[in-house]
């Protein structure tokens, strides 16, 4: 059986969201974004171990959330780093179960549906070394220069907005993190630099990243709809 471990980078400040607390500790319908994310990921029973990278000055608070969360997977909390990639590095170094497949999931994506996590793991198990969930882009995307002038319009049908959890064969991710000194907004881009193919599987709009206050409102609406659907 495949051993699946998960790293949750949760060490960001949440500057674009604002407010006094780091984003992972902000609540959505009375529950922290971190606990939502822990529950969402561990809904996949194959995930046996989770490491959370916490803001260095909030390790105790993050640990308290992890300890009190209604999650059966083993959770370990480590201090994160200055950049997301540093937090992921520290998280991976703390995995103890020698996983075959490593998922990396943003704490800031609290509502990722189980089907997305399953799709990512299944593609990794099927032999893909790196797998990311993605959704079609609905806005027209233009590349601009420093003066704000349009350089070109990127054909939209070629574009995907990439989400998490991203899944990797453990040795591929370890190698990418070891070789690259760069930081990146996702982990697959480090793997791409190795020349390793990255597969995109369908994501889900519920897996949105809570970045700005408006995203919290969207997430609340998704949760409300889930409750209504559940009662019906
Ligand atoms: N992250 C992290 N360590 C960092 C920076 C980010 O673990 N040094 C995590 C965040 O906690 C989040 C995920 O990476 O779960 C995605 O980052 P982002 O949405 O940019 O979150 P923040 O960096 O917290 O937000 P902002 O950029 O607005 O400050
Ligand atoms: Mg950030």
Short mmCIF file of C-alpha atoms and ligand atoms in Angstrom, two decimals:
data_model
loop_
_atom_site.label_atom_id
_atom_site.label_comp_id
_atom_site.label_asym_id
_atom_site.label_seq_id
_atom_site.Cartn_x
_atom_site.Cartn_y
_atom_site.Cartn_z
CA UNK A 1 0.00 0.00 0.00
CA UNK A 2 1.16 3.51 -0.76
CA UNK A 3 2.20 5.52 2.30
CA UNK A 4 0.93 9.09 1.92
CA UNK A 5 2.28 11.96 4.00
CA UNK A 6 1.15 15.57 3.87
CA UNK A 7 2.84 18.89 4.57
CA UNK A 8 0.61 21.88 5.24
CA UNK A 9 2.42 25.21 4.90
CA UNK A 10 0.60 27.48 7.34
CA UNK A 11 3.38 29.90 8.25
CA UNK A 12 2.23 32.89 6.19
CA UNK A 13 1.17 36.20 7.73
CA UNK A 14 -1.92 36.66 5.62
CA UNK A 15 -1.03 40.24 4.79
CA UNK A 16 -3.53 40.54 1.96
CA UNK A 17 -6.30 39.23 4.21
CA UNK A 18 -5.37 41.69 6.97
CA UNK A 19 -6.22 41.40 10.67
CA UNK A 20 -4.06 40.71 13.72
CA UNK A 21 -3.78 36.91 13.48
CA UNK A 22 -1.90 34.84 10.90
CA UNK A 23 -4.26 33.54 8.22
CA UNK A 24 -4.24 29.89 9.36
CA UNK A 25 -5.73 31.01 12.71
CA UNK A 26 -8.48 33.13 11.18
CA UNK A 27 -11.88 31.54 11.49
CA UNK A 28 -14.45 30.57 8.91
CA UNK A 29 -17.86 29.86 10.43
CA UNK A 30 -16.29 29.47 13.88
CA UNK A 31 -13.46 27.11 12.91
CA UNK A 32 -9.88 28.07 12.03
CA UNK A 33 -8.79 27.82 8.41
CA UNK A 34 -6.13 25.37 9.61
CA UNK A 35 -8.65 23.01 11.17
CA UNK A 36 -10.83 23.16 8.05
CA UNK A 37 -7.76 22.23 6.00
CA UNK A 38 -6.71 19.44 8.37
CA UNK A 39 -10.19 17.93 8.22
CA UNK A 40 -10.41 18.31 4.45
CA UNK A 41 -7.09 16.53 3.84
CA UNK A 42 -7.54 13.82 6.43
CA UNK A 43 -10.96 12.97 4.99
CA UNK A 44 -8.73 10.87 2.74
CA UNK A 45 -7.99 8.01 5.12
CA UNK A 46 -4.78 7.10 3.25
CA UNK A 47 -3.15 10.24 4.66
CA UNK A 48 -1.53 8.83 7.79
CA UNK A 49 0.75 11.67 8.78
CA UNK A 50 0.50 15.47 8.52
CA UNK A 51 3.18 18.06 9.30
CA UNK A 52 2.06 21.66 9.72
CA UNK A 53 4.57 24.50 9.25
CA UNK A 54 3.56 27.26 11.67
CA UNK A 55 4.49 30.94 11.91
CA UNK A 56 7.54 30.98 14.22
CA UNK A 57 5.81 33.18 16.79
CA UNK A 58 2.55 31.17 16.75
CA UNK A 59 3.82 27.60 17.07
CA UNK A 60 1.99 27.06 20.38
CA UNK A 61 -1.32 28.36 19.01
CA UNK A 62 -1.02 26.24 15.87
CA UNK A 63 -0.13 23.20 17.99
CA UNK A 64 -3.24 23.78 20.12
CA UNK A 65 -5.41 23.74 16.97
CA UNK A 66 -3.71 20.57 15.73
CA UNK A 67 -4.09 18.82 19.11
CA UNK A 68 -7.75 19.66 19.49
CA UNK A 69 -8.70 18.94 15.87
CA UNK A 70 -11.04 16.06 15.15
CA UNK A 71 -8.53 14.30 12.92
CA UNK A 72 -7.22 10.76 13.17
CA UNK A 73 -3.94 11.28 11.27
CA UNK A 74 -0.78 11.92 13.30
CA UNK A 75 -0.08 15.67 13.23
CA UNK A 76 3.29 17.24 13.95
CA UNK A 77 3.89 21.01 14.09
CA UNK A 78 7.20 22.64 13.15
CA UNK A 79 8.26 26.29 12.81
CA UNK A 80 7.97 27.48 9.21
CA UNK A 81 10.34 29.73 7.28
CA UNK A 82 10.44 33.20 5.75
CA UNK A 83 9.20 32.01 2.33
CA UNK A 84 6.62 29.37 1.52
CA UNK A 85 9.29 27.12 0.00
CA UNK A 86 11.30 27.28 3.27
CA UNK A 87 8.19 26.25 5.20
CA UNK A 88 7.64 23.29 2.85
CA UNK A 89 11.30 22.27 3.23
CA UNK A 90 11.02 22.27 7.01
CA UNK A 91 7.76 20.38 6.88
CA UNK A 92 9.17 17.65 4.67
CA UNK A 93 12.23 17.28 6.89
CA UNK A 94 9.86 16.52 9.79
CA UNK A 95 7.93 13.69 8.08
CA UNK A 96 8.58 10.47 10.00
CA UNK A 97 6.65 7.83 8.07
CA UNK A 98 8.99 7.62 5.03
CA UNK A 99 6.06 8.26 2.66
CA UNK A 100 6.00 7.12 -0.97
CA UNK A 101 3.81 10.06 -1.92
CA UNK A 102 3.96 13.52 -0.38
CA UNK A 103 1.04 15.93 -0.64
CA UNK A 104 1.63 19.63 -0.09
CA UNK A 105 -1.54 21.51 0.77
CA UNK A 106 -1.98 25.22 1.55
CA UNK A 107 -3.60 25.88 4.92
CA UNK A 108 -5.24 28.73 3.02
CA UNK A 109 -7.36 26.27 0.95
CA UNK A 110 -9.73 25.12 3.70
CA UNK A 111 -12.48 23.65 1.54
CA UNK A 112 -10.70 21.38 -0.92
CA UNK A 113 -13.12 18.54 -1.73
CA UNK A 114 -12.12 14.94 -1.02
CA UNK A 115 -12.48 14.07 -4.71
CA UNK A 116 -9.60 16.41 -5.59
CA UNK A 117 -7.26 14.89 -3.00
CA UNK A 118 -8.23 11.41 -4.23
CA UNK A 119 -7.56 12.35 -7.86
CA UNK A 120 -4.10 13.65 -7.02
CA UNK A 121 -3.13 10.57 -5.00
CA UNK A 122 -4.55 8.22 -7.64
CA UNK A 123 -2.52 9.87 -10.41
CA UNK A 124 0.66 9.60 -8.29
CA UNK A 125 -0.11 5.95 -7.59
CA UNK A 126 -0.67 5.48 -11.30
CA UNK A 127 2.94 6.51 -11.95
CA UNK A 128 2.88 10.31 -12.38
CA UNK A 129 5.84 11.76 -10.45
CA UNK A 130 4.17 15.14 -9.91
CA UNK A 131 0.46 15.98 -9.99
CA UNK A 132 -1.36 19.29 -9.53
CA UNK A 133 -5.07 20.08 -9.55
CA UNK A 134 -6.12 22.88 -11.89
CA UNK A 135 -9.23 24.66 -13.12
CA UNK A 136 -9.76 26.51 -16.40
CA UNK A 137 -9.12 30.24 -16.22
CA UNK A 138 -12.22 32.33 -16.87
CA UNK A 139 -10.71 35.83 -17.15
CA UNK A 140 -8.72 36.82 -20.21
CA UNK A 141 -5.07 36.99 -19.12
CA UNK A 142 -2.65 39.57 -20.53
CA UNK A 143 1.06 39.92 -19.95
CA UNK A 144 2.00 43.56 -19.27
CA UNK A 145 5.25 45.54 -19.00
CA UNK A 146 6.28 47.84 -16.11
CA UNK A 147 4.38 50.74 -17.64
CA UNK A 148 1.19 48.70 -17.69
CA UNK A 149 1.20 48.26 -21.47
CA UNK A 150 0.01 44.96 -22.83
CA UNK A 151 2.81 42.77 -24.20
CA UNK A 152 0.54 39.95 -25.30
CA UNK A 153 -2.67 38.14 -24.61
CA UNK A 154 -2.15 34.55 -23.52
CA UNK A 155 -4.51 32.07 -25.20
CA UNK A 156 -6.92 31.30 -22.39
CA UNK A 157 -7.71 27.75 -23.43
CA UNK A 158 -4.06 26.85 -22.68
CA UNK A 159 -4.23 28.16 -19.11
CA UNK A 160 -5.09 26.50 -15.81
CA UNK A 161 -5.28 28.07 -12.36
CA UNK A 162 -3.34 25.68 -10.14
CA UNK A 163 -4.49 24.64 -6.68
CA UNK A 164 -3.39 22.26 -3.93
CA UNK A 165 -2.96 19.53 -2.72
CA UNK A 166 -0.08 18.92 -5.10
CA UNK A 167 1.23 15.36 -5.03
CA UNK A 168 4.75 14.07 -5.60
CA UNK A 169 6.73 10.89 -5.52
CA UNK A 170 8.75 11.61 -2.37
CA UNK A 171 12.19 11.36 -3.96
CA UNK A 172 11.23 13.73 -6.78
CA UNK A 173 10.10 16.48 -4.40
CA UNK A 174 13.14 15.96 -2.15
CA UNK A 175 15.44 16.31 -5.16
CA UNK A 176 13.66 19.44 -6.43
CA UNK A 177 13.89 21.12 -3.03
CA UNK A 178 17.53 20.09 -2.64
CA UNK A 179 18.65 21.38 -6.03
CA UNK A 180 16.67 24.59 -6.21
CA UNK A 181 17.73 27.59 -4.19
CA UNK A 182 14.77 29.54 -5.50
CA UNK A 183 11.47 30.18 -3.84
CA UNK A 184 8.22 29.59 -5.65
CA UNK A 185 4.51 30.07 -5.10
CA UNK A 186 3.97 26.37 -5.64
CA UNK A 187 6.03 23.21 -5.36
CA UNK A 188 5.46 21.80 -8.82
CA UNK A 189 7.38 24.70 -10.39
CA UNK A 190 10.54 23.47 -8.62
CA UNK A 191 9.92 20.00 -10.04
CA UNK A 192 9.39 21.50 -13.52
CA UNK A 193 12.91 22.96 -13.31
CA UNK A 194 14.23 19.40 -12.97
CA UNK A 195 12.61 18.58 -16.29
CA UNK A 196 10.26 16.14 -14.60
CA UNK A 197 6.77 16.10 -16.18
CA UNK A 198 3.97 17.56 -14.07
CA UNK A 199 0.43 16.31 -14.69
CA UNK A 200 -2.63 18.53 -14.22
CA UNK A 201 -5.80 16.79 -13.03
CA UNK A 202 -9.19 18.51 -12.59
CA UNK A 203 -9.36 20.69 -9.50
CA UNK A 204 -12.49 22.25 -8.04
CA UNK A 205 -13.65 25.80 -7.46
CA UNK A 206 -14.31 24.98 -3.79
CA UNK A 207 -10.54 24.59 -3.42
CA UNK A 208 -10.11 28.36 -3.70
CA UNK A 209 -7.26 29.98 -1.79
CA UNK A 210 -8.42 32.42 0.86
CA UNK A 211 -6.23 35.39 0.00
CA UNK A 212 -8.35 38.54 0.40
CA UNK A 213 -11.43 39.34 2.53
CA UNK A 214 -13.66 38.70 -0.47
CA UNK A 215 -12.43 35.07 -0.58
CA UNK A 216 -13.59 34.55 3.02
CA UNK A 217 -17.09 35.59 1.94
CA UNK A 218 -16.97 33.14 -0.96
CA UNK A 219 -15.77 30.36 1.36
CA UNK A 220 -18.62 31.12 3.78
CA UNK A 221 -21.12 30.87 0.95
CA UNK A 222 -19.68 27.48 -0.08
CA UNK A 223 -19.98 26.18 3.49
CA UNK A 224 -23.56 27.43 3.78
CA UNK A 225 -24.48 25.69 0.56
CA UNK A 226 -22.88 22.46 1.75
CA UNK A 227 -24.95 22.61 4.95
CA UNK A 228 -28.16 23.22 3.02
CA UNK A 229 -27.37 20.36 0.61
CA UNK A 230 -26.60 18.12 3.61
CA UNK A 231 -29.95 18.82 5.28
CA UNK A 232 -31.95 18.19 2.11
N1 LIG B 1 3.12 30.05 3.71
C1 LIG B 1 4.05 29.45 4.55
N2 LIG B 1 5.23 30.11 4.85
C2 LIG B 1 5.48 31.32 4.33
C3 LIG B 1 4.55 31.94 3.46
C4 LIG B 1 3.35 31.26 3.16
O1 LIG B 1 3.83 28.35 5.06
N3 LIG B 1 6.61 31.92 4.65
C5 LIG B 1 1.83 29.36 3.44
C6 LIG B 1 0.63 30.17 3.89
O2 LIG B 1 0.43 30.01 5.29
C7 LIG B 1 -0.48 29.61 3.04
C8 LIG B 1 0.24 29.15 1.77
O3 LIG B 1 1.64 29.16 2.06
O4 LIG B 1 -1.13 28.51 3.64
C9 LIG B 1 -0.09 30.03 0.58
O5 LIG B 1 0.44 31.35 0.79
P1 LIG B 1 -0.41 32.70 0.76
O6 LIG B 1 -1.79 32.46 0.32
O7 LIG B 1 0.43 33.72 0.06
O8 LIG B 1 -0.52 33.03 2.34
P2 LIG B 1 0.19 34.20 3.13
O9 LIG B 1 1.62 34.29 2.72
O10 LIG B 1 -0.12 33.96 4.56
O11 LIG B 1 -0.62 35.48 2.63
P3 LIG B 1 0.00 36.90 2.16
O12 LIG B 1 0.89 36.57 0.99
O13 LIG B 1 -1.20 37.72 1.80
O14 LIG B 1 0.75 37.45 3.35
MG1 LIG B 2 2.16 34.85 0.69
#
